[in-house]
DNA sequence: CTGAAAGCGCTTACAG
DNA sequence: CTGAAAGCGCTTACAG
């Protein structure tokens, strides 16, 4: 009798092995899990039969009773950006040796989607969570809720100022200072800024920008600080707007690399040469190392290290870290000089 | 009394809600799952209480009885290559609307690791698998085993000629033909090839290369077909070897983009200008679209579409597709012209 | 060294 | 429309 159910052969269970060998399920379980109190001969028989029957422990049954899944949830805004995919690689390296597996979710920059994914992950009983949140920095509610539920999590790249939590992120203040100093050294005095969305990385970079200008004795022109975003599209829009003003800066710092690349597109469209007419800097070095030339002048810090640190931190928390000392790890950036910056045009 | 166990608060269960409301677990389950036979008022009460208690269904319990996890396993050789991360994005788009979640594994090009990951995924009771396998093309054993166990899977990018399976991949024959014809049109007659590892994509591209030469009436020089690999390092090695021979070609087709970029590095190190002294082509367009200029002449086909097609195909198989008609989807490539190709040097 | 009992949190039949 | 029973495949105490 055929059913229209998906036909998936029933998999071997511990009971099957036990029955075949005339043992109890308990003994088979012990033998398979390396429990010491099992006769060597018994263990050998069990292991052999398990291999023959292609036995694989059922994670659901195991998870149901052990209350741990050995699963780590990761939520990032964009998987196809090397920035985040390399972080993901670092996480994986860190958690794999301990038998953990990664479940990856892509929020695509949408808080709604991020909330659904986090709910799904926690409902799926991941043992912990690593997230680069897309929620505005003054809206930590989702993660505050997790903290309350006792779900271990680590925030990467961005964080919520008002929420105590484990964090691993780049030094946003230092990163933008490197850019401004580089431009000042080239002779620029009129520097603009394209802002990002309302997450910590954005606002810290803007604050760093202002502070750097002040420290260098450069004037801050409010007209040259324009709203933008984290994407190429946002950078393009912001660029069109800023570059068509009556007066424009000779250099612009963008809040991140995609934004800077969008800005560069707009500059070209408006007939401006980069860097002859306009210098541009980004943040995050999204361009892959294997390319022969770096286009954008930008900053970078180790993404693999962000991932690895976040992974190790989370495992420590899962292992029973006290919530008293939530780690806050900040990585130092370095400047990467590309073709997008040069001396300002002579008047 | 404190335990040194990881302290994770017990989560709300269906029983909790039932007890609070004086209902049976059964009714709560039905109310929450949109079963029709529940009084509206009851359903409302259940839903409200569930929300208040932050109830999340336990996937383990559900999976244990329903025998499906709503999890899809994906195994790729390298997450930080845009090629694979974009495929992953496409998969996600395809499976998410049906409530499936993606578990991502990175084999890092190691068959050992791939085997461990597949075992883990199947043991974790994923409902299906999508893989770009790193196993040699004449070693389909791992996937043959899955087929026997009745685990639905789709192979992407590469496949095993001897194994009947669902496949979604680029047209490797056409892709290399585009490269050779492009070079021939530029005037090249001496064209070399850097091979890849022993997977279908590699061998099909080599076969396509030979056929294209023949079709265009160009001579095949065995000295100019050298072993290489899929990585920048492999391309660099192969380049050093090939370019230092007494006679060398005026153009080289590499088996993929990373290999071509490694080759370009070697060419520069040996003092050869690209494309003036040597033209180079890749396959797969690994360079991101947002960059202002395309360096490598290469071919591409939609990765999002590979992912989406693989995802949809897998869902169909999970939904009970008959193993009689395993789909084999082939995507057509198009040529992307960059700065790495030009006319051959005049003697 | 081995096993019988109970239970993890759900859902699938089966009754009412 | 609602519920009592049984069971998914394991593991955690508890006995022997």
XYZ file of C-alpha atoms (C1' of nucleotides) in Angstrom:
726
model
C 0.000 0.000 0.000
C 1.614 3.232 -1.079
C 1.186 6.421 0.885
C 1.643 9.891 -0.543
C 3.821 10.751 2.409
C 7.449 11.544 1.706
C 8.959 8.095 1.722
C 12.007 8.172 3.910
C 13.291 4.877 5.089
C 13.227 4.494 8.854
C 16.726 4.899 10.213
C 18.507 2.507 12.503
C 17.903 3.133 16.201
C 19.660 2.119 19.333
C 16.843 -0.346 19.930
C 17.539 -2.095 16.646
C 21.134 -2.660 17.591
C 20.173 -3.733 21.086
C 17.648 -6.253 19.813
C 20.039 -7.732 17.278
C 22.742 -8.147 19.866
C 20.517 -9.262 22.713
C 21.465 -6.246 24.801
C 19.509 -3.413 26.361
C 19.251 -0.013 24.716
C 21.040 1.355 27.726
C 24.148 -0.691 27.147
C 24.229 0.196 23.477
C 23.934 3.868 24.350
C 26.768 3.586 26.823
C 28.975 1.671 24.425
C 28.434 4.224 21.677
C 29.053 7.212 23.914
C 32.364 5.996 25.226
C 31.059 5.351 28.708
C 33.777 3.544 30.689
C 31.614 0.887 32.338
C 31.207 -1.342 29.317
C 32.981 -4.600 28.661
C 35.464 -4.184 25.838
C 34.015 -7.070 23.943
C 30.498 -5.663 24.223
C 31.631 -2.287 23.046
C 33.385 -3.830 20.070
C 30.289 -5.790 19.080
C 28.075 -2.741 19.393
C 30.405 -0.517 17.437
C 30.750 -3.034 14.674
C 27.019 -3.551 14.307
C 26.402 0.205 14.483
C 28.791 0.752 11.625
C 27.238 -2.028 9.581
C 23.748 -0.655 10.116
C 24.918 2.860 9.385
C 23.625 4.014 12.730
C 23.401 7.739 13.356
C 22.222 9.015 16.716
C 18.976 10.930 16.458
C 19.712 14.501 17.437
C 16.117 15.146 18.317
C 15.860 12.417 20.849
C 19.238 13.286 22.251
C 18.458 16.999 22.337
C 15.085 16.439 23.924
C 16.561 14.723 26.935
C 19.971 16.344 27.176
C 18.531 19.822 26.677
C 21.337 20.827 24.424
C 21.441 20.838 20.658
C 25.098 21.412 19.889
C 23.795 24.021 17.468
C 24.928 27.639 17.308
C 22.734 30.180 15.539
C 24.341 32.989 13.569
C 22.432 35.982 12.226
C 24.186 38.350 9.842
C 22.914 41.121 7.590
C 24.436 39.922 4.349
C 26.109 36.637 3.665
C 27.572 37.553 0.323
C 29.669 40.334 1.758
C 33.135 39.010 2.402
C 33.065 40.971 5.610
C 30.421 38.721 7.094
C 31.234 35.501 5.332
C 34.760 35.651 6.715
C 33.440 36.255 10.189
C 31.270 33.203 9.716
C 34.328 31.199 8.734
C 36.049 32.293 11.935
C 33.074 31.248 14.043
C 33.008 27.860 12.425
C 36.690 27.259 13.093
C 36.119 28.091 16.734
C 33.064 25.965 17.421
C 33.666 22.917 15.282
C 36.347 21.317 17.481
C 33.799 21.216 20.304
C 31.270 19.413 18.158
C 29.049 22.397 17.517
C 27.394 23.124 14.213
C 26.426 26.464 12.814
C 22.972 27.461 11.649
C 23.227 30.501 9.460
C 20.542 33.116 8.938
C 20.614 36.144 6.722
C 18.566 39.063 7.946
C 19.194 41.031 4.750
C 19.255 44.166 6.839
C 15.640 43.774 7.952
C 14.841 43.896 11.681
C 11.542 42.080 11.039
C 13.380 39.251 9.449
C 16.000 39.234 12.147
C 13.311 38.876 14.788
C 11.706 35.948 12.989
C 15.039 34.258 12.592
C 16.049 34.691 16.197
C 12.677 33.340 17.312
C 13.107 30.387 15.037
C 16.636 29.707 16.251
C 15.737 29.911 19.910
C 12.646 27.808 19.302
C 14.942 25.363 17.538
C 16.837 25.256 20.805
C 20.204 26.433 19.584
C 22.630 26.425 22.481
C 23.638 29.985 21.752
C 23.483 32.835 19.289
C 25.897 35.161 17.529
C 24.386 38.175 15.820
C 25.286 41.310 13.913
C 22.004 42.998 14.655
C 20.186 45.250 12.262
C 17.961 46.725 14.951
C 18.476 50.427 15.722
C 20.974 50.814 18.502
C 18.384 52.206 20.872
C 16.082 49.212 20.391
C 17.730 46.316 22.229
C 14.427 44.718 23.172
C 14.880 41.484 21.220
C 18.241 40.786 22.804
C 17.229 42.051 26.214
C 14.512 39.408 26.007
C 17.059 36.732 25.193
C 19.177 37.789 28.124
C 16.163 37.460 30.350
C 15.374 34.020 29.037
C 18.937 33.014 29.756
C 19.877 32.363 26.138
C 23.625 32.909 25.724
C 24.490 35.302 22.898
C 27.345 37.403 21.573
C 26.885 40.561 19.532
C 29.388 41.135 16.770
C 30.247 44.221 14.774
C 27.414 46.209 16.357
C 25.948 46.389 19.838
C 23.379 48.180 21.926
C 24.859 50.824 24.208
C 22.083 50.367 26.746
C 22.351 46.572 26.869
C 24.977 44.719 28.841
C 26.081 41.916 26.576
C 29.084 40.043 25.307
C 30.519 41.940 22.337
C 33.212 41.582 19.734
C 33.681 44.471 17.344
C 36.167 46.723 15.587
C 37.315 49.988 17.088
C 34.999 52.335 15.220
C 36.498 55.428 16.665
C 40.021 54.512 15.639
C 38.958 53.316 12.205
C 37.554 56.655 11.141
C 40.445 58.527 12.704
C 42.817 56.570 10.455
C 40.827 57.732 7.437
C 40.671 61.375 8.419
C 44.359 61.513 9.329
C 45.285 59.890 6.039
C 43.285 62.510 4.135
C 44.693 65.358 6.220
C 48.206 64.116 5.542
C 47.459 64.253 1.840
C 46.524 67.889 2.292
C 42.742 67.729 2.482
C 41.044 70.283 4.691
C 37.480 70.018 3.375
C 36.235 66.583 4.334
C 32.689 65.289 4.240
C 31.026 62.250 5.749
C 28.270 59.893 4.649
C 26.402 58.449 7.572
C 24.954 55.011 8.060
C 21.810 53.615 9.643
C 21.150 53.952 13.327
C 23.392 51.187 14.633
C 26.391 51.553 16.914
C 29.019 51.210 14.190
C 27.480 54.155 12.352
C 27.117 56.550 15.191
C 30.512 55.735 16.648
C 32.113 56.389 13.287
C 30.336 59.707 12.951
C 31.411 60.693 16.450
C 34.957 59.619 15.620
C 34.851 61.673 12.451
C 33.880 64.835 14.287
C 36.435 64.288 16.968
C 39.171 63.697 14.403
C 38.370 66.933 12.602
C 38.519 68.791 15.868
C 41.782 67.167 16.885
C 43.327 68.141 13.566
C 41.974 71.665 13.689
C 39.766 71.153 10.622
C 36.414 72.810 10.227
C 33.274 70.695 10.363
C 30.791 71.740 7.703
C 27.303 70.466 8.557
C 26.311 70.525 4.880
C 28.938 67.930 4.194
C 27.643 65.412 6.679
C 24.787 63.660 4.928
C 22.591 60.671 5.687
C 23.396 57.554 3.674
C 23.437 53.902 4.637
C 25.404 50.651 4.566
C 24.666 49.724 0.970
C 25.985 50.637 -2.470
C 22.592 52.111 -3.334
C 22.570 54.297 -0.256
C 26.068 55.528 -1.028
C 25.064 56.354 -4.578
C 22.052 58.379 -3.449
C 23.957 60.230 -0.791
C 26.737 60.955 -3.263
C 24.377 62.427 -5.849
C 22.954 64.672 -3.201
C 26.175 65.815 -1.586
C 28.204 66.253 -4.758
C 25.662 68.519 -6.421
C 25.690 71.105 -3.683
C 27.069 74.549 -4.516
C 30.222 73.866 -2.544
C 31.605 70.414 -2.052
C 34.416 68.842 -0.058
C 37.620 67.545 -1.656
C 37.341 64.274 0.224
C 34.570 62.198 1.701
C 34.653 59.475 4.337
C 31.913 56.937 3.862
C 30.571 54.932 6.784
C 31.570 51.639 5.152
C 32.928 50.168 1.931
C 29.706 49.498 0.015
C 28.610 53.051 0.743
C 31.978 54.375 -0.467
C 31.727 52.346 -3.672
C 28.267 53.752 -4.344
C 29.628 57.209 -3.750
C 32.406 56.523 -6.251
C 29.790 55.538 -8.832
C 27.969 58.825 -8.353
C 31.198 60.807 -8.552
C 31.990 59.227 -11.898
C 28.491 59.816 -13.136
C 28.838 63.489 -12.289
C 32.080 63.648 -14.224
C 34.350 63.770 -11.192
C 37.580 61.808 -11.302
C 38.552 59.750 -8.274
C 40.958 60.633 -6.710
C 41.962 63.651 -8.815
C 38.757 65.585 -8.130
C 37.523 63.723 -5.090
C 39.140 61.368 -2.590
C 37.017 58.657 -1.027
C 37.550 56.380 1.949
C 35.544 53.419 3.176
C 35.610 51.147 6.190
C 35.808 47.355 6.308
C 37.863 46.346 3.282
C 35.229 44.499 1.375
C 37.480 44.020 -1.645
C 38.957 40.526 -1.672
C 42.698 40.066 -1.186
C 43.148 38.066 -4.352
C 42.539 41.045 -6.636
C 45.672 42.587 -8.124
C 44.895 46.093 -6.948
C 43.057 47.662 -4.063
C 40.625 50.268 -5.360
C 39.318 51.776 -2.162
C 41.335 53.331 0.607
C 39.768 51.764 3.662
C 40.450 50.210 7.050
C 40.372 46.627 8.142
C 40.697 44.409 11.136
C 40.670 40.666 11.274
C 37.258 39.248 10.511
C 38.381 35.710 11.158
C 39.420 36.926 14.589
C 36.057 38.559 15.239
C 34.413 35.272 14.370
C 36.818 33.110 16.310
C 36.641 35.334 19.374
C 32.857 35.459 19.254
C 32.743 31.685 18.876
C 35.062 31.031 21.791
C 33.286 33.578 23.956
C 29.933 31.992 23.253
C 31.193 28.503 24.038
C 32.526 29.792 27.333
C 29.136 31.301 28.115
C 27.350 28.096 27.188
C 29.790 26.195 29.347
C 28.523 28.225 32.262
C 30.221 31.601 32.168
C 28.953 33.894 34.887
C 26.927 36.804 33.542
C 28.974 39.044 35.812
C 31.853 39.584 33.442
C 30.484 39.804 29.925
C 33.482 40.266 27.664
C 33.746 43.308 25.416
C 36.470 42.677 22.851
C 37.552 45.492 20.562
C 39.851 44.886 17.591
C 42.246 47.504 16.264
C 41.934 48.544 12.645
C 44.691 49.310 10.201
C 44.678 51.539 7.161
C 44.622 50.002 3.689
C 45.595 52.466 0.995
C 43.970 52.096 -2.409
C 43.579 54.180 -5.529
C 40.621 56.185 -4.289
C 42.612 58.753 -2.328
C 45.185 61.314 -3.409
C 46.083 64.956 -2.889
C 43.256 67.474 -3.196
C 42.846 69.294 -6.522
C 44.801 72.553 -6.686
C 42.460 75.504 -7.031
C 21.847 24.572 45.798
C 23.932 25.648 42.833
C 24.988 23.180 40.181
C 27.902 23.667 37.850
C 25.643 22.841 34.940
C 24.999 25.571 32.381
C 22.076 27.402 33.926
C 19.435 27.814 31.298
C 15.985 28.606 32.480
C 13.423 25.954 31.614
C 11.324 27.133 28.701
C 7.559 27.236 28.598
C 5.944 24.044 27.369
C 2.562 23.174 26.025
C 1.833 21.512 29.355
C 2.421 24.747 31.230
C -0.109 26.553 29.120
C -2.577 23.685 29.388
C -2.295 23.572 33.177
C -2.729 27.316 33.569
C -5.796 27.301 31.381
C -7.306 24.074 32.661
C -7.061 22.469 29.233
C -5.347 19.383 27.925
C -2.000 19.572 26.144
C -3.765 18.237 23.103
C -6.092 21.184 22.840
C -3.273 23.633 23.296
C -1.300 21.913 20.557
C -4.271 22.065 18.231
C -4.982 25.703 18.999
C -1.395 26.684 18.373
C -1.126 24.739 15.144
C -4.190 26.239 13.546
C -6.212 23.065 13.713
C -9.817 23.863 12.733
C -11.620 21.915 15.476
C -10.985 24.368 18.274
C -13.464 26.803 19.752
C -12.536 30.345 18.807
C -12.583 31.463 22.371
C -10.309 28.617 23.451
C -7.889 29.373 20.665
C -7.798 33.038 21.645
C -7.078 32.235 25.272
C -4.345 29.793 24.322
C -2.717 32.169 21.905
C -2.741 35.005 24.377
C -1.230 32.936 27.162
C 1.368 31.514 24.769
C 2.438 34.990 23.814
C 2.619 36.121 27.411
C 4.698 33.135 28.411
C 6.924 33.557 25.379
C 6.147 30.024 24.292
C 8.271 28.534 21.536
C 7.542 25.044 20.304
C 10.384 22.652 21.020
C 11.765 21.564 17.678
C 13.245 18.439 19.142
C 10.013 17.112 20.482
C 8.221 18.073 17.327
C 10.912 16.607 15.101
C 11.050 13.405 17.085
C 7.435 12.611 16.467
C 6.846 14.244 13.100
C 10.056 12.820 11.650
C 10.881 16.013 9.909
C 13.170 18.783 11.022
C 12.413 21.585 8.579
C 16.169 21.846 8.283
C 18.139 21.822 5.033
C 21.852 21.036 5.107
C 24.185 22.826 2.707
C 27.797 21.831 2.151
C 30.042 24.121 0.129
C 33.800 24.237 -0.375
C 34.337 27.855 0.583
C 31.900 30.240 2.142
C 33.919 33.379 1.631
C 33.901 33.023 -2.114
C 31.116 35.142 -3.506
C 30.428 32.304 -5.892
C 29.224 30.057 -3.100
C 27.866 32.642 -0.726
C 25.537 33.913 -3.443
C 24.378 30.394 -4.168
C 23.641 30.064 -0.477
C 21.600 33.239 -0.611
C 19.563 31.791 -3.465
C 18.898 28.599 -1.544
C 17.726 30.551 1.437
C 15.298 32.605 -0.601
C 13.833 29.421 -2.008
C 13.373 27.450 1.192
C 12.449 30.131 3.692
C 8.860 30.677 2.502
C 8.185 27.017 3.240
C 9.452 27.344 6.771
C 12.773 25.631 6.205
C 16.014 26.745 7.758
C 19.473 26.325 6.379
C 22.380 24.660 8.160
C 25.591 25.664 6.495
C 28.790 23.657 6.431
C 32.109 24.581 4.908
C 34.163 21.639 3.678
C 37.138 23.889 2.884
C 37.845 21.656 -0.081
C 38.499 18.602 2.080
C 36.627 15.372 1.305
C 37.300 14.129 4.851
C 35.640 17.143 6.285
C 32.808 16.921 3.810
C 32.128 13.353 4.900
C 32.051 14.315 8.563
C 29.712 17.181 7.850
C 27.316 15.122 5.779
C 27.252 12.466 8.485
C 26.539 15.107 11.051
C 23.785 16.678 8.994
C 22.053 13.423 8.257
C 22.450 12.363 11.872
C 20.920 15.710 12.768
C 17.970 14.625 10.643
C 18.017 17.392 8.098
C 15.158 16.897 5.685
C 17.474 17.209 2.719
C 20.924 18.176 1.541
C 22.461 20.465 -1.066
C 26.144 19.986 -1.759
C 28.956 21.206 -3.960
C 31.048 18.118 -3.401
C 34.797 18.111 -3.156
C 35.073 14.375 -3.693
C 36.790 13.266 -6.905
C 34.215 12.809 -9.604
C 34.796 9.062 -9.764
C 34.149 8.624 -6.039
C 30.405 9.094 -5.554
C 30.252 6.634 -2.656
C 29.156 9.111 0.019
C 26.226 10.335 -2.051
C 25.395 6.920 -3.412
C 25.008 5.951 0.225
C 22.635 8.831 0.851
C 20.572 7.838 -2.156
C 20.317 4.340 -0.752
C 19.230 5.635 2.626
C 16.557 7.678 0.911
C 17.965 11.041 1.950
C 16.926 13.666 -0.623
C 19.845 15.663 -1.981
C 20.775 17.957 -4.852
C 24.279 18.367 -6.189
C 25.266 21.859 -7.272
C 28.135 23.114 -9.380
C 29.700 19.649 -9.579
C 28.321 16.157 -9.926
C 29.316 12.542 -10.267
C 28.956 11.227 -13.805
C 28.323 7.693 -12.575
C 25.654 8.692 -10.055
C 22.073 9.435 -10.948
C 21.154 12.456 -8.910
C 19.398 15.785 -9.000
C 21.835 18.384 -10.332
C 22.016 22.090 -10.893
C 25.164 23.429 -12.502
C 26.630 25.766 -15.090
C 27.298 24.658 -18.636
C 31.000 23.932 -18.305
C 31.450 23.109 -21.928
C 29.922 26.365 -23.110
C 31.747 28.431 -20.533
C 35.189 27.489 -21.709
C 34.156 27.797 -25.335
C 33.228 31.434 -24.687
C 36.728 32.024 -23.348
C 38.563 30.337 -26.188
C 36.460 32.042 -28.848
C 37.010 35.410 -27.202
C 40.772 34.844 -27.249
C 40.717 33.576 -30.832
C 38.770 36.665 -31.895
C 41.461 38.811 -30.340
C 43.977 37.005 -32.540
C 45.422 34.440 -30.164
C 46.494 31.120 -31.657
C 48.695 29.829 -28.840
C 46.431 29.139 -25.918
C 47.242 27.218 -22.783
C 45.074 25.780 -20.023
C 45.451 25.343 -16.290
C 43.533 22.371 -15.028
C 41.629 21.901 -11.810
C 41.112 19.064 -9.353
C 39.359 15.892 -10.349
C 35.767 17.081 -10.155
C 33.273 17.300 -12.985
C 33.564 21.039 -13.501
C 37.294 20.680 -14.089
C 37.242 17.805 -16.474
C 34.311 19.173 -18.453
C 36.103 22.463 -18.854
C 39.256 20.752 -20.039
C 37.258 18.697 -22.508
C 35.504 21.856 -23.665
C 38.837 23.583 -24.088
C 40.198 20.865 -26.339
C 37.055 20.724 -28.365
C 37.033 24.483 -28.833
C 40.603 24.503 -30.086
C 39.727 21.782 -32.558
C 36.595 23.562 -33.710
C 38.577 26.745 -34.322
C 41.406 24.921 -36.061
C 43.933 25.821 -33.361
C 46.748 23.535 -32.371
C 46.683 21.891 -28.958
C 50.105 21.946 -27.355
C 50.298 19.355 -24.549
C 53.051 21.360 -22.818
C 50.624 24.190 -22.358
C 48.042 22.150 -20.513
C 49.256 21.976 -16.936
C 47.830 20.738 -13.668
C 46.668 23.445 -11.302
C 43.688 23.660 -8.993
C 40.746 25.768 -7.833
C 42.712 28.103 -5.579
C 44.842 31.220 -5.976
C 47.833 29.279 -4.673
C 47.364 26.522 -7.212
C 47.087 29.058 -10.013
C 50.257 30.763 -8.866
C 52.206 27.505 -8.811
C 50.928 26.388 -12.177
C 51.687 29.797 -13.631
C 55.284 29.777 -12.415
C 55.748 26.409 -13.998
C 54.053 27.073 -17.311
C 55.407 30.562 -17.883
C 59.030 29.568 -17.419
C 59.012 26.956 -20.160
C 61.150 27.631 -23.227
C 58.083 28.438 -25.279
C 54.903 29.823 -23.811
C 51.401 30.594 -25.035
C 50.140 34.139 -25.587
C 46.970 33.396 -23.647
C 45.954 31.011 -20.900
C 42.521 29.824 -19.838
C 42.383 28.991 -16.148
C 39.873 26.508 -14.809
C 38.295 29.120 -12.543
C 38.728 32.665 -11.295
C 40.915 32.122 -8.229
C 43.244 30.028 -10.353
C 43.367 32.766 -12.998
C 44.140 35.404 -10.361
C 47.000 33.293 -9.031
C 48.277 32.923 -12.566
C 48.155 36.704 -12.973
C 50.266 37.104 -9.855
C 52.916 34.770 -11.260
C 52.895 36.534 -14.598
C 53.582 39.846 -12.896
C 56.279 38.329 -10.760
C 58.003 37.057 -13.886
C 57.849 40.508 -15.404
C 55.053 39.781 -17.853
C 52.405 42.421 -18.390
C 48.765 41.382 -18.461
C 47.286 41.598 -21.064
C 50.106 43.043 -23.203
C 52.365 40.003 -22.821
C 49.825 37.461 -21.683
C 46.046 37.276 -21.775
C 44.269 35.415 -19.008
C 40.694 34.166 -18.616
C 38.916 32.703 -15.642
C 35.551 31.108 -14.987
C 32.919 32.061 -12.425
C 33.233 35.837 -11.994
C 34.383 35.915 -8.442
C 34.921 39.678 -8.523
C 32.014 41.486 -6.904
C 29.755 43.670 -9.016
C 30.219 46.720 -6.874
C 33.822 47.253 -7.922
C 34.350 49.988 -10.489
C 36.248 47.817 -12.905
C 36.303 44.163 -13.828
C 39.880 42.903 -13.802
C 39.468 39.389 -15.088
C 37.862 38.326 -18.321
C 35.651 35.486 -17.198
C 32.251 33.875 -17.565
C 29.288 33.891 -15.274
C 25.866 32.480 -14.825
C 23.357 33.283 -12.145
C 24.418 31.945 -8.784
C 21.233 33.053 -7.122
C 19.450 30.980 -9.728
C 21.578 27.917 -9.037
C 20.718 28.273 -5.379
C 17.053 28.962 -5.921
C 16.677 26.102 -8.389
C 18.507 23.696 -6.108
C 16.340 24.796 -3.200
C 13.084 24.372 -5.083
C 14.183 21.046 -6.496
C 15.067 19.755 -3.073
C 11.753 20.863 -1.582
C 9.970 19.031 -4.384
C 11.955 15.892 -3.634
C 11.227 16.181 0.083
C 7.594 16.686 -0.743
C 7.635 13.259 -2.342
C 9.186 13.601 -5.767
C 9.542 10.285 -7.504
C 13.158 9.257 -7.919
C 12.312 8.382 -11.513
C 12.832 11.843 -12.934
C 15.767 13.415 -11.152
C 16.148 16.885 -12.621
C 19.389 17.941 -14.270
C 19.362 21.710 -14.679
C 22.128 23.397 -16.653
C 22.559 27.173 -16.672
C 24.012 29.047 -19.625
C 27.051 31.222 -19.051
C 27.811 34.598 -20.516
C 31.157 36.236 -21.179
C 32.342 39.064 -18.926
C 35.176 41.034 -20.445
C 37.753 42.527 -18.123
C 41.197 44.014 -18.390
C 43.053 40.707 -18.401
C 42.633 39.969 -22.098
C 43.808 41.798 -25.188
C 45.445 41.148 -28.542
C 48.527 38.916 -28.526
C 51.940 40.610 -28.535
C 53.281 41.177 -32.054
C 56.462 39.213 -32.605
C 29.461 -4.413 33.927
C 24.232 -4.455 32.596
C 19.170 -3.423 32.673
C 14.087 -1.814 33.828
C 11.747 2.356 34.531
C 10.683 6.965 33.672
C 10.581 11.032 31.118
C 12.209 14.947 27.747
C 7.778 17.834 24.881
C 5.430 17.159 21.498
C 1.811 14.781 17.903
C -0.844 10.891 15.974
C -4.565 8.054 16.123
C -8.640 6.924 18.694
C -12.610 7.996 21.729
C -16.174 10.569 23.283
C -15.066 20.655 20.135
C -11.977 18.223 23.813
C -9.132 14.635 26.134
C -6.526 10.103 27.730
C -3.207 7.045 25.943
C 0.790 5.848 23.578
C 5.065 6.655 21.525
C 8.954 9.161 18.780
C 14.573 7.631 20.321
C 17.259 8.708 23.320
C 19.531 9.520 28.398
C 19.351 10.149 33.468
C 19.075 8.337 37.775
C 18.524 4.136 40.269
C 19.103 -0.886 40.986
C 21.393 -4.928 40.877
